[in-house]
């Protein structure tokens, strides 16, 4: 770690954050990063010199323990503390990520309307100008290198990086699995398949394409290009997401190849973060066709694996309304299989999604409860259930949202599995 002081700027290079993801009611930074403190803000940069976090230090900042984070796709996300206990109860996390683009959140306002938050983004651009004006003659090589990197990563450059990132994986990533909250959504995405099996009527994140696995060659190309793209900052990652909507549907060979190659090429054994995580989505059909040999294979990988299955409902009337072409018989079978995998394989957690919304048939939630309460004899801590608010592009009134949250809380209380809200985040 090296520190420097220039008038109002305190600069620290190679600062060490936490080596493990944690759930805490105070700001935590992970891995290694550079930090610049001014009287008004704390700016933190990843190892490629790209701004990643901004936190206000003045009274005008909405909350002293809240911050802005920029994703690799160049989206700003505001981490709101809300009421810690309420946010934790709904999401299983102490912070509510408020997104700068439309999603399915039914809580929190829009911090991007707040002048203090908008000023922080402006202040980062002004900081770049200040950094460019620092004397270059007398400073260390390490600081010179950092300043060159950081000042080169202005708004335009970061936009171009985001485009390059999407070109490289072959498309935009419309949704991350809810389980990626365990690593604060810090995943490297690798697409192993495009499209999905059902192309459900209600779904806003689908590509509309039929399910189609990629080849090993395509996957290996992505991994190599991603390694180049993440460059110095790769050492701050220890998690991958296998996209897009049904990675569990590809062959066991492709899953194993991707996981092993990614672990090896991304050098996760030398990451600044401990452990390794693998996330993917699956469908009821792909879960039911997955044999024990696949789960044994996944369980033997050097990853903790989370598989998220979209069940959506266990009620025929709701499935019909959603235009999801599956039956409650296979939803029930998939749920039973999920419980079985969770009990049998220590390093795998299968989780499931249901929808939540005031416009769904009144039979929807009782049918969900029939699975997540009546089929279990006591509470199990493994196998989270996520309820995803169904927005369908219509913004609901506060009162309607309160009603939906109330119903969610009732279901959560009765559920015999950990139950949370699912906030859809893109990358
Ligand atoms: S809910 Fe899942 S399976 Fe249905 S369209 Fe969306 S991504 Fe595809």
JSON list of N, CA, C and O in Angstrom, two decimals, residues 5 41 43 47 84 95 98 115 125 141 145 151 169 175 180 206 227 232 244 253 262 264 269 274 365 400-401 427:
[
{"chain": "A", "resi": 5, "resn": "UNK", "atom": "N", "xyz": [-0.23, 12.61, -0.62]},
{"chain": "A", "resi": 5, "resn": "UNK", "atom": "CA", "xyz": [-1.11, 13.74, -0.27]},
{"chain": "A", "resi": 5, "resn": "UNK", "atom": "C", "xyz": [-0.83, 14.92, -1.20]},
{"chain": "A", "resi": 5, "resn": "UNK", "atom": "O", "xyz": [0.33, 15.32, -1.36]},
{"chain": "A", "resi": 41, "resn": "UNK", "atom": "N", "xyz": [-15.78, 13.67, -0.92]},
{"chain": "A", "resi": 41, "resn": "UNK", "atom": "CA", "xyz": [-16.10, 12.32, -1.41]},
{"chain": "A", "resi": 41, "resn": "UNK", "atom": "C", "xyz": [-14.97, 11.33, -1.14]},
{"chain": "A", "resi": 41, "resn": "UNK", "atom": "O", "xyz": [-13.80, 11.72, -1.00]},
{"chain": "A", "resi": 43, "resn": "UNK", "atom": "N", "xyz": [-13.55, 8.30, -3.49]},
{"chain": "A", "resi": 43, "resn": "UNK", "atom": "CA", "xyz": [-13.64, 7.64, -4.80]},
{"chain": "A", "resi": 43, "resn": "UNK", "atom": "C", "xyz": [-12.76, 6.39, -4.73]},
{"chain": "A", "resi": 43, "resn": "UNK", "atom": "O", "xyz": [-11.62, 6.48, -4.28]},
{"chain": "A", "resi": 47, "resn": "UNK", "atom": "N", "xyz": [-8.50, -2.21, -10.17]},
{"chain": "A", "resi": 47, "resn": "UNK", "atom": "CA", "xyz": [-7.08, -2.30, -10.52]},
{"chain": "A", "resi": 47, "resn": "UNK", "atom": "C", "xyz": [-6.80, -1.93, -11.98]},
{"chain": "A", "resi": 47, "resn": "UNK", "atom": "O", "xyz": [-5.65, -1.88, -12.39]},
{"chain": "A", "resi": 84, "resn": "UNK", "atom": "N", "xyz": [-32.35, -0.94, 8.02]},
{"chain": "A", "resi": 84, "resn": "UNK", "atom": "CA", "xyz": [-31.57, -2.17, 7.86]},
{"chain": "A", "resi": 84, "resn": "UNK", "atom": "C", "xyz": [-32.40, -3.44, 8.08]},
{"chain": "A", "resi": 84, "resn": "UNK", "atom": "O", "xyz": [-32.35, -4.38, 7.29]},
{"chain": "A", "resi": 95, "resn": "UNK", "atom": "N", "xyz": [-28.28, -4.05, 2.41]},
{"chain": "A", "resi": 95, "resn": "UNK", "atom": "CA", "xyz": [-28.42, -2.90, 1.52]},
{"chain": "A", "resi": 95, "resn": "UNK", "atom": "C", "xyz": [-29.36, -3.22, 0.37]},
{"chain": "A", "resi": 95, "resn": "UNK", "atom": "O", "xyz": [-29.35, -4.34, -0.15]},
{"chain": "A", "resi": 98, "resn": "UNK", "atom": "N", "xyz": [-30.35, 0.21, -5.49]},
{"chain": "A", "resi": 98, "resn": "UNK", "atom": "CA", "xyz": [-31.31, 1.00, -6.28]},
{"chain": "A", "resi": 98, "resn": "UNK", "atom": "C", "xyz": [-30.71, 1.21, -7.65]},
{"chain": "A", "resi": 98, "resn": "UNK", "atom": "O", "xyz": [-29.61, 1.77, -7.78]},
{"chain": "A", "resi": 115, "resn": "UNK", "atom": "N", "xyz": [-30.13, 15.51, -5.84]},
{"chain": "A", "resi": 115, "resn": "UNK", "atom": "CA", "xyz": [-29.04, 16.36, -6.32]},
{"chain": "A", "resi": 115, "resn": "UNK", "atom": "C", "xyz": [-27.69, 15.91, -5.82]},
{"chain": "A", "resi": 115, "resn": "UNK", "atom": "O", "xyz": [-26.69, 15.99, -6.53]},
{"chain": "A", "resi": 125, "resn": "UNK", "atom": "N", "xyz": [-16.07, 13.40, -12.56]},
{"chain": "A", "resi": 125, "resn": "UNK", "atom": "CA", "xyz": [-15.51, 13.96, -13.80]},
{"chain": "A", "resi": 125, "resn": "UNK", "atom": "C", "xyz": [-14.56, 15.11, -13.47]},
{"chain": "A", "resi": 125, "resn": "UNK", "atom": "O", "xyz": [-13.51, 15.28, -14.10]},
{"chain": "A", "resi": 141, "resn": "UNK", "atom": "N", "xyz": [6.68, 6.06, -9.81]},
{"chain": "A", "resi": 141, "resn": "UNK", "atom": "CA", "xyz": [6.21, 5.39, -11.04]},
{"chain": "A", "resi": 141, "resn": "UNK", "atom": "C", "xyz": [4.83, 4.76, -10.82]},
{"chain": "A", "resi": 141, "resn": "UNK", "atom": "O", "xyz": [3.97, 4.82, -11.68]},
{"chain": "A", "resi": 145, "resn": "UNK", "atom": "N", "xyz": [1.61, 5.56, -13.05]},
{"chain": "A", "resi": 145, "resn": "UNK", "atom": "CA", "xyz": [0.87, 4.53, -13.79]},
{"chain": "A", "resi": 145, "resn": "UNK", "atom": "C", "xyz": [-0.62, 4.60, -13.46]},
{"chain": "A", "resi": 145, "resn": "UNK", "atom": "O", "xyz": [-1.47, 4.51, -14.34]},
{"chain": "A", "resi": 151, "resn": "UNK", "atom": "N", "xyz": [-7.11, 8.52, -15.43]},
{"chain": "A", "resi": 151, "resn": "UNK", "atom": "CA", "xyz": [-7.56, 9.67, -16.22]},
{"chain": "A", "resi": 151, "resn": "UNK", "atom": "C", "xyz": [-7.95, 9.27, -17.64]},
{"chain": "A", "resi": 151, "resn": "UNK", "atom": "O", "xyz": [-8.72, 9.97, -18.30]},
{"chain": "A", "resi": 169, "resn": "UNK", "atom": "N", "xyz": [-19.13, -11.11, -24.94]},
{"chain": "A", "resi": 169, "resn": "UNK", "atom": "CA", "xyz": [-19.92, -12.27, -24.51]},
{"chain": "A", "resi": 169, "resn": "UNK", "atom": "C", "xyz": [-21.05, -12.57, -25.49]},
{"chain": "A", "resi": 169, "resn": "UNK", "atom": "O", "xyz": [-21.74, -13.56, -25.35]},
{"chain": "A", "resi": 175, "resn": "UNK", "atom": "N", "xyz": [-30.45, -10.37, -17.09]},
{"chain": "A", "resi": 175, "resn": "UNK", "atom": "CA", "xyz": [-30.80, -10.70, -15.70]},
{"chain": "A", "resi": 175, "resn": "UNK", "atom": "C", "xyz": [-29.75, -11.62, -15.08]},
{"chain": "A", "resi": 175, "resn": "UNK", "atom": "O", "xyz": [-29.27, -12.56, -15.72]},
{"chain": "A", "resi": 180, "resn": "UNK", "atom": "N", "xyz": [-26.69, -14.37, -6.91]},
{"chain": "A", "resi": 180, "resn": "UNK", "atom": "CA", "xyz": [-25.45, -13.61, -7.09]},
{"chain": "A", "resi": 180, "resn": "UNK", "atom": "C", "xyz": [-25.33, -12.49, -6.06]},
{"chain": "A", "resi": 180, "resn": "UNK", "atom": "O", "xyz": [-24.28, -11.87, -5.93]},
{"chain": "A", "resi": 206, "resn": "UNK", "atom": "N", "xyz": [-36.52, -12.28, -21.52]},
{"chain": "A", "resi": 206, "resn": "UNK", "atom": "CA", "xyz": [-36.19, -13.31, -22.51]},
{"chain": "A", "resi": 206, "resn": "UNK", "atom": "C", "xyz": [-35.61, -12.69, -23.79]},
{"chain": "A", "resi": 206, "resn": "UNK", "atom": "O", "xyz": [-35.87, -11.52, -24.08]},
{"chain": "A", "resi": 227, "resn": "UNK", "atom": "N", "xyz": [-10.54, -12.81, -19.97]},
{"chain": "A", "resi": 227, "resn": "UNK", "atom": "CA", "xyz": [-9.30, -12.69, -19.19]},
{"chain": "A", "resi": 227, "resn": "UNK", "atom": "C", "xyz": [-8.55, -11.42, -19.60]},
{"chain": "A", "resi": 227, "resn": "UNK", "atom": "O", "xyz": [-8.09, -10.66, -18.76]},
{"chain": "A", "resi": 232, "resn": "UNK", "atom": "N", "xyz": [-5.93, -6.46, -15.17]},
{"chain": "A", "resi": 232, "resn": "UNK", "atom": "CA", "xyz": [-5.39, -6.42, -13.80]},
{"chain": "A", "resi": 232, "resn": "UNK", "atom": "C", "xyz": [-6.46, -6.71, -12.75]},
{"chain": "A", "resi": 232, "resn": "UNK", "atom": "O", "xyz": [-6.17, -7.27, -11.69]},
{"chain": "A", "resi": 244, "resn": "UNK", "atom": "N", "xyz": [-27.18, -18.03, -20.79]},
{"chain": "A", "resi": 244, "resn": "UNK", "atom": "CA", "xyz": [-28.03, -17.04, -20.16]},
{"chain": "A", "resi": 244, "resn": "UNK", "atom": "C", "xyz": [-29.07, -17.69, -19.29]},
{"chain": "A", "resi": 244, "resn": "UNK", "atom": "O", "xyz": [-28.86, -17.88, -18.11]},
{"chain": "A", "resi": 253, "resn": "UNK", "atom": "N", "xyz": [-20.80, -32.20, -20.22]},
{"chain": "A", "resi": 253, "resn": "UNK", "atom": "CA", "xyz": [-19.42, -32.00, -20.70]},
{"chain": "A", "resi": 253, "resn": "UNK", "atom": "C", "xyz": [-19.14, -30.50, -20.87]},
{"chain": "A", "resi": 253, "resn": "UNK", "atom": "O", "xyz": [-18.07, -30.02, -20.50]},
{"chain": "A", "resi": 262, "resn": "UNK", "atom": "N", "xyz": [-12.59, -21.92, -16.82]},
{"chain": "A", "resi": 262, "resn": "UNK", "atom": "CA", "xyz": [-12.69, -20.58, -16.22]},
{"chain": "A", "resi": 262, "resn": "UNK", "atom": "C", "xyz": [-11.86, -20.52, -14.94]},
{"chain": "A", "resi": 262, "resn": "UNK", "atom": "O", "xyz": [-11.11, -19.57, -14.72]},
{"chain": "A", "resi": 264, "resn": "UNK", "atom": "N", "xyz": [-9.32, -22.22, -14.11]},
{"chain": "A", "resi": 264, "resn": "UNK", "atom": "CA", "xyz": [-7.88, -22.29, -14.42]},
{"chain": "A", "resi": 264, "resn": "UNK", "atom": "C", "xyz": [-7.39, -20.99, -15.08]},
{"chain": "A", "resi": 264, "resn": "UNK", "atom": "O", "xyz": [-6.44, -20.38, -14.62]},
{"chain": "A", "resi": 269, "resn": "UNK", "atom": "N", "xyz": [-7.47, -19.67, -8.01]},
{"chain": "A", "resi": 269, "resn": "UNK", "atom": "CA", "xyz": [-6.71, -20.14, -6.84]},
{"chain": "A", "resi": 269, "resn": "UNK", "atom": "C", "xyz": [-5.78, -19.04, -6.32]},
{"chain": "A", "resi": 269, "resn": "UNK", "atom": "O", "xyz": [-5.29, -19.12, -5.20]},
{"chain": "A", "resi": 274, "resn": "UNK", "atom": "N", "xyz": [-11.26, -15.09, -1.24]},
{"chain": "A", "resi": 274, "resn": "UNK", "atom": "CA", "xyz": [-11.24, -16.51, -0.90]},
{"chain": "A", "resi": 274, "resn": "UNK", "atom": "C", "xyz": [-12.39, -17.26, -1.55]},
{"chain": "A", "resi": 274, "resn": "UNK", "atom": "O", "xyz": [-13.46, -16.71, -1.73]},
{"chain": "A", "resi": 365, "resn": "UNK", "atom": "N", "xyz": [-50.72, -17.68, -4.54]},
{"chain": "A", "resi": 365, "resn": "UNK", "atom": "CA", "xyz": [-49.90, -17.78, -3.32]},
{"chain": "A", "resi": 365, "resn": "UNK", "atom": "C", "xyz": [-50.27, -19.01, -2.47]},
{"chain": "A", "resi": 365, "resn": "UNK", "atom": "O", "xyz": [-49.37, -19.70, -1.99]},
{"chain": "A", "resi": 400, "resn": "UNK", "atom": "N", "xyz": [-50.39, 0.03, -3.74]},
{"chain": "A", "resi": 400, "resn": "UNK", "atom": "CA", "xyz": [-50.42, -1.31, -4.34]},
{"chain": "A", "resi": 400, "resn": "UNK", "atom": "C", "xyz": [-49.15, -2.07, -3.96]},
{"chain": "A", "resi": 400, "resn": "UNK", "atom": "O", "xyz": [-49.20, -3.25, -3.61]},
{"chain": "A", "resi": 401, "resn": "UNK", "atom": "N", "xyz": [-48.01, -1.37, -4.00]},
{"chain": "A", "resi": 401, "resn": "UNK", "atom": "CA", "xyz": [-46.74, -2.02, -3.63]},
{"chain": "A", "resi": 401, "resn": "UNK", "atom": "C", "xyz": [-46.76, -2.46, -2.17]},
{"chain": "A", "resi": 401, "resn": "UNK", "atom": "O", "xyz": [-46.26, -3.54, -1.84]},
{"chain": "A", "resi": 427, "resn": "UNK", "atom": "N", "xyz": [-26.45, -6.97, -16.37]},
{"chain": "A", "resi": 427, "resn": "UNK", "atom": "CA", "xyz": [-25.01, -6.73, -16.40]},
{"chain": "A", "resi": 427, "resn": "UNK", "atom": "C", "xyz": [-24.63, -6.42, -17.84]},
{"chain": "A", "resi": 427, "resn": "UNK", "atom": "O", "xyz": [-25.09, -7.11, -18.75]}
]
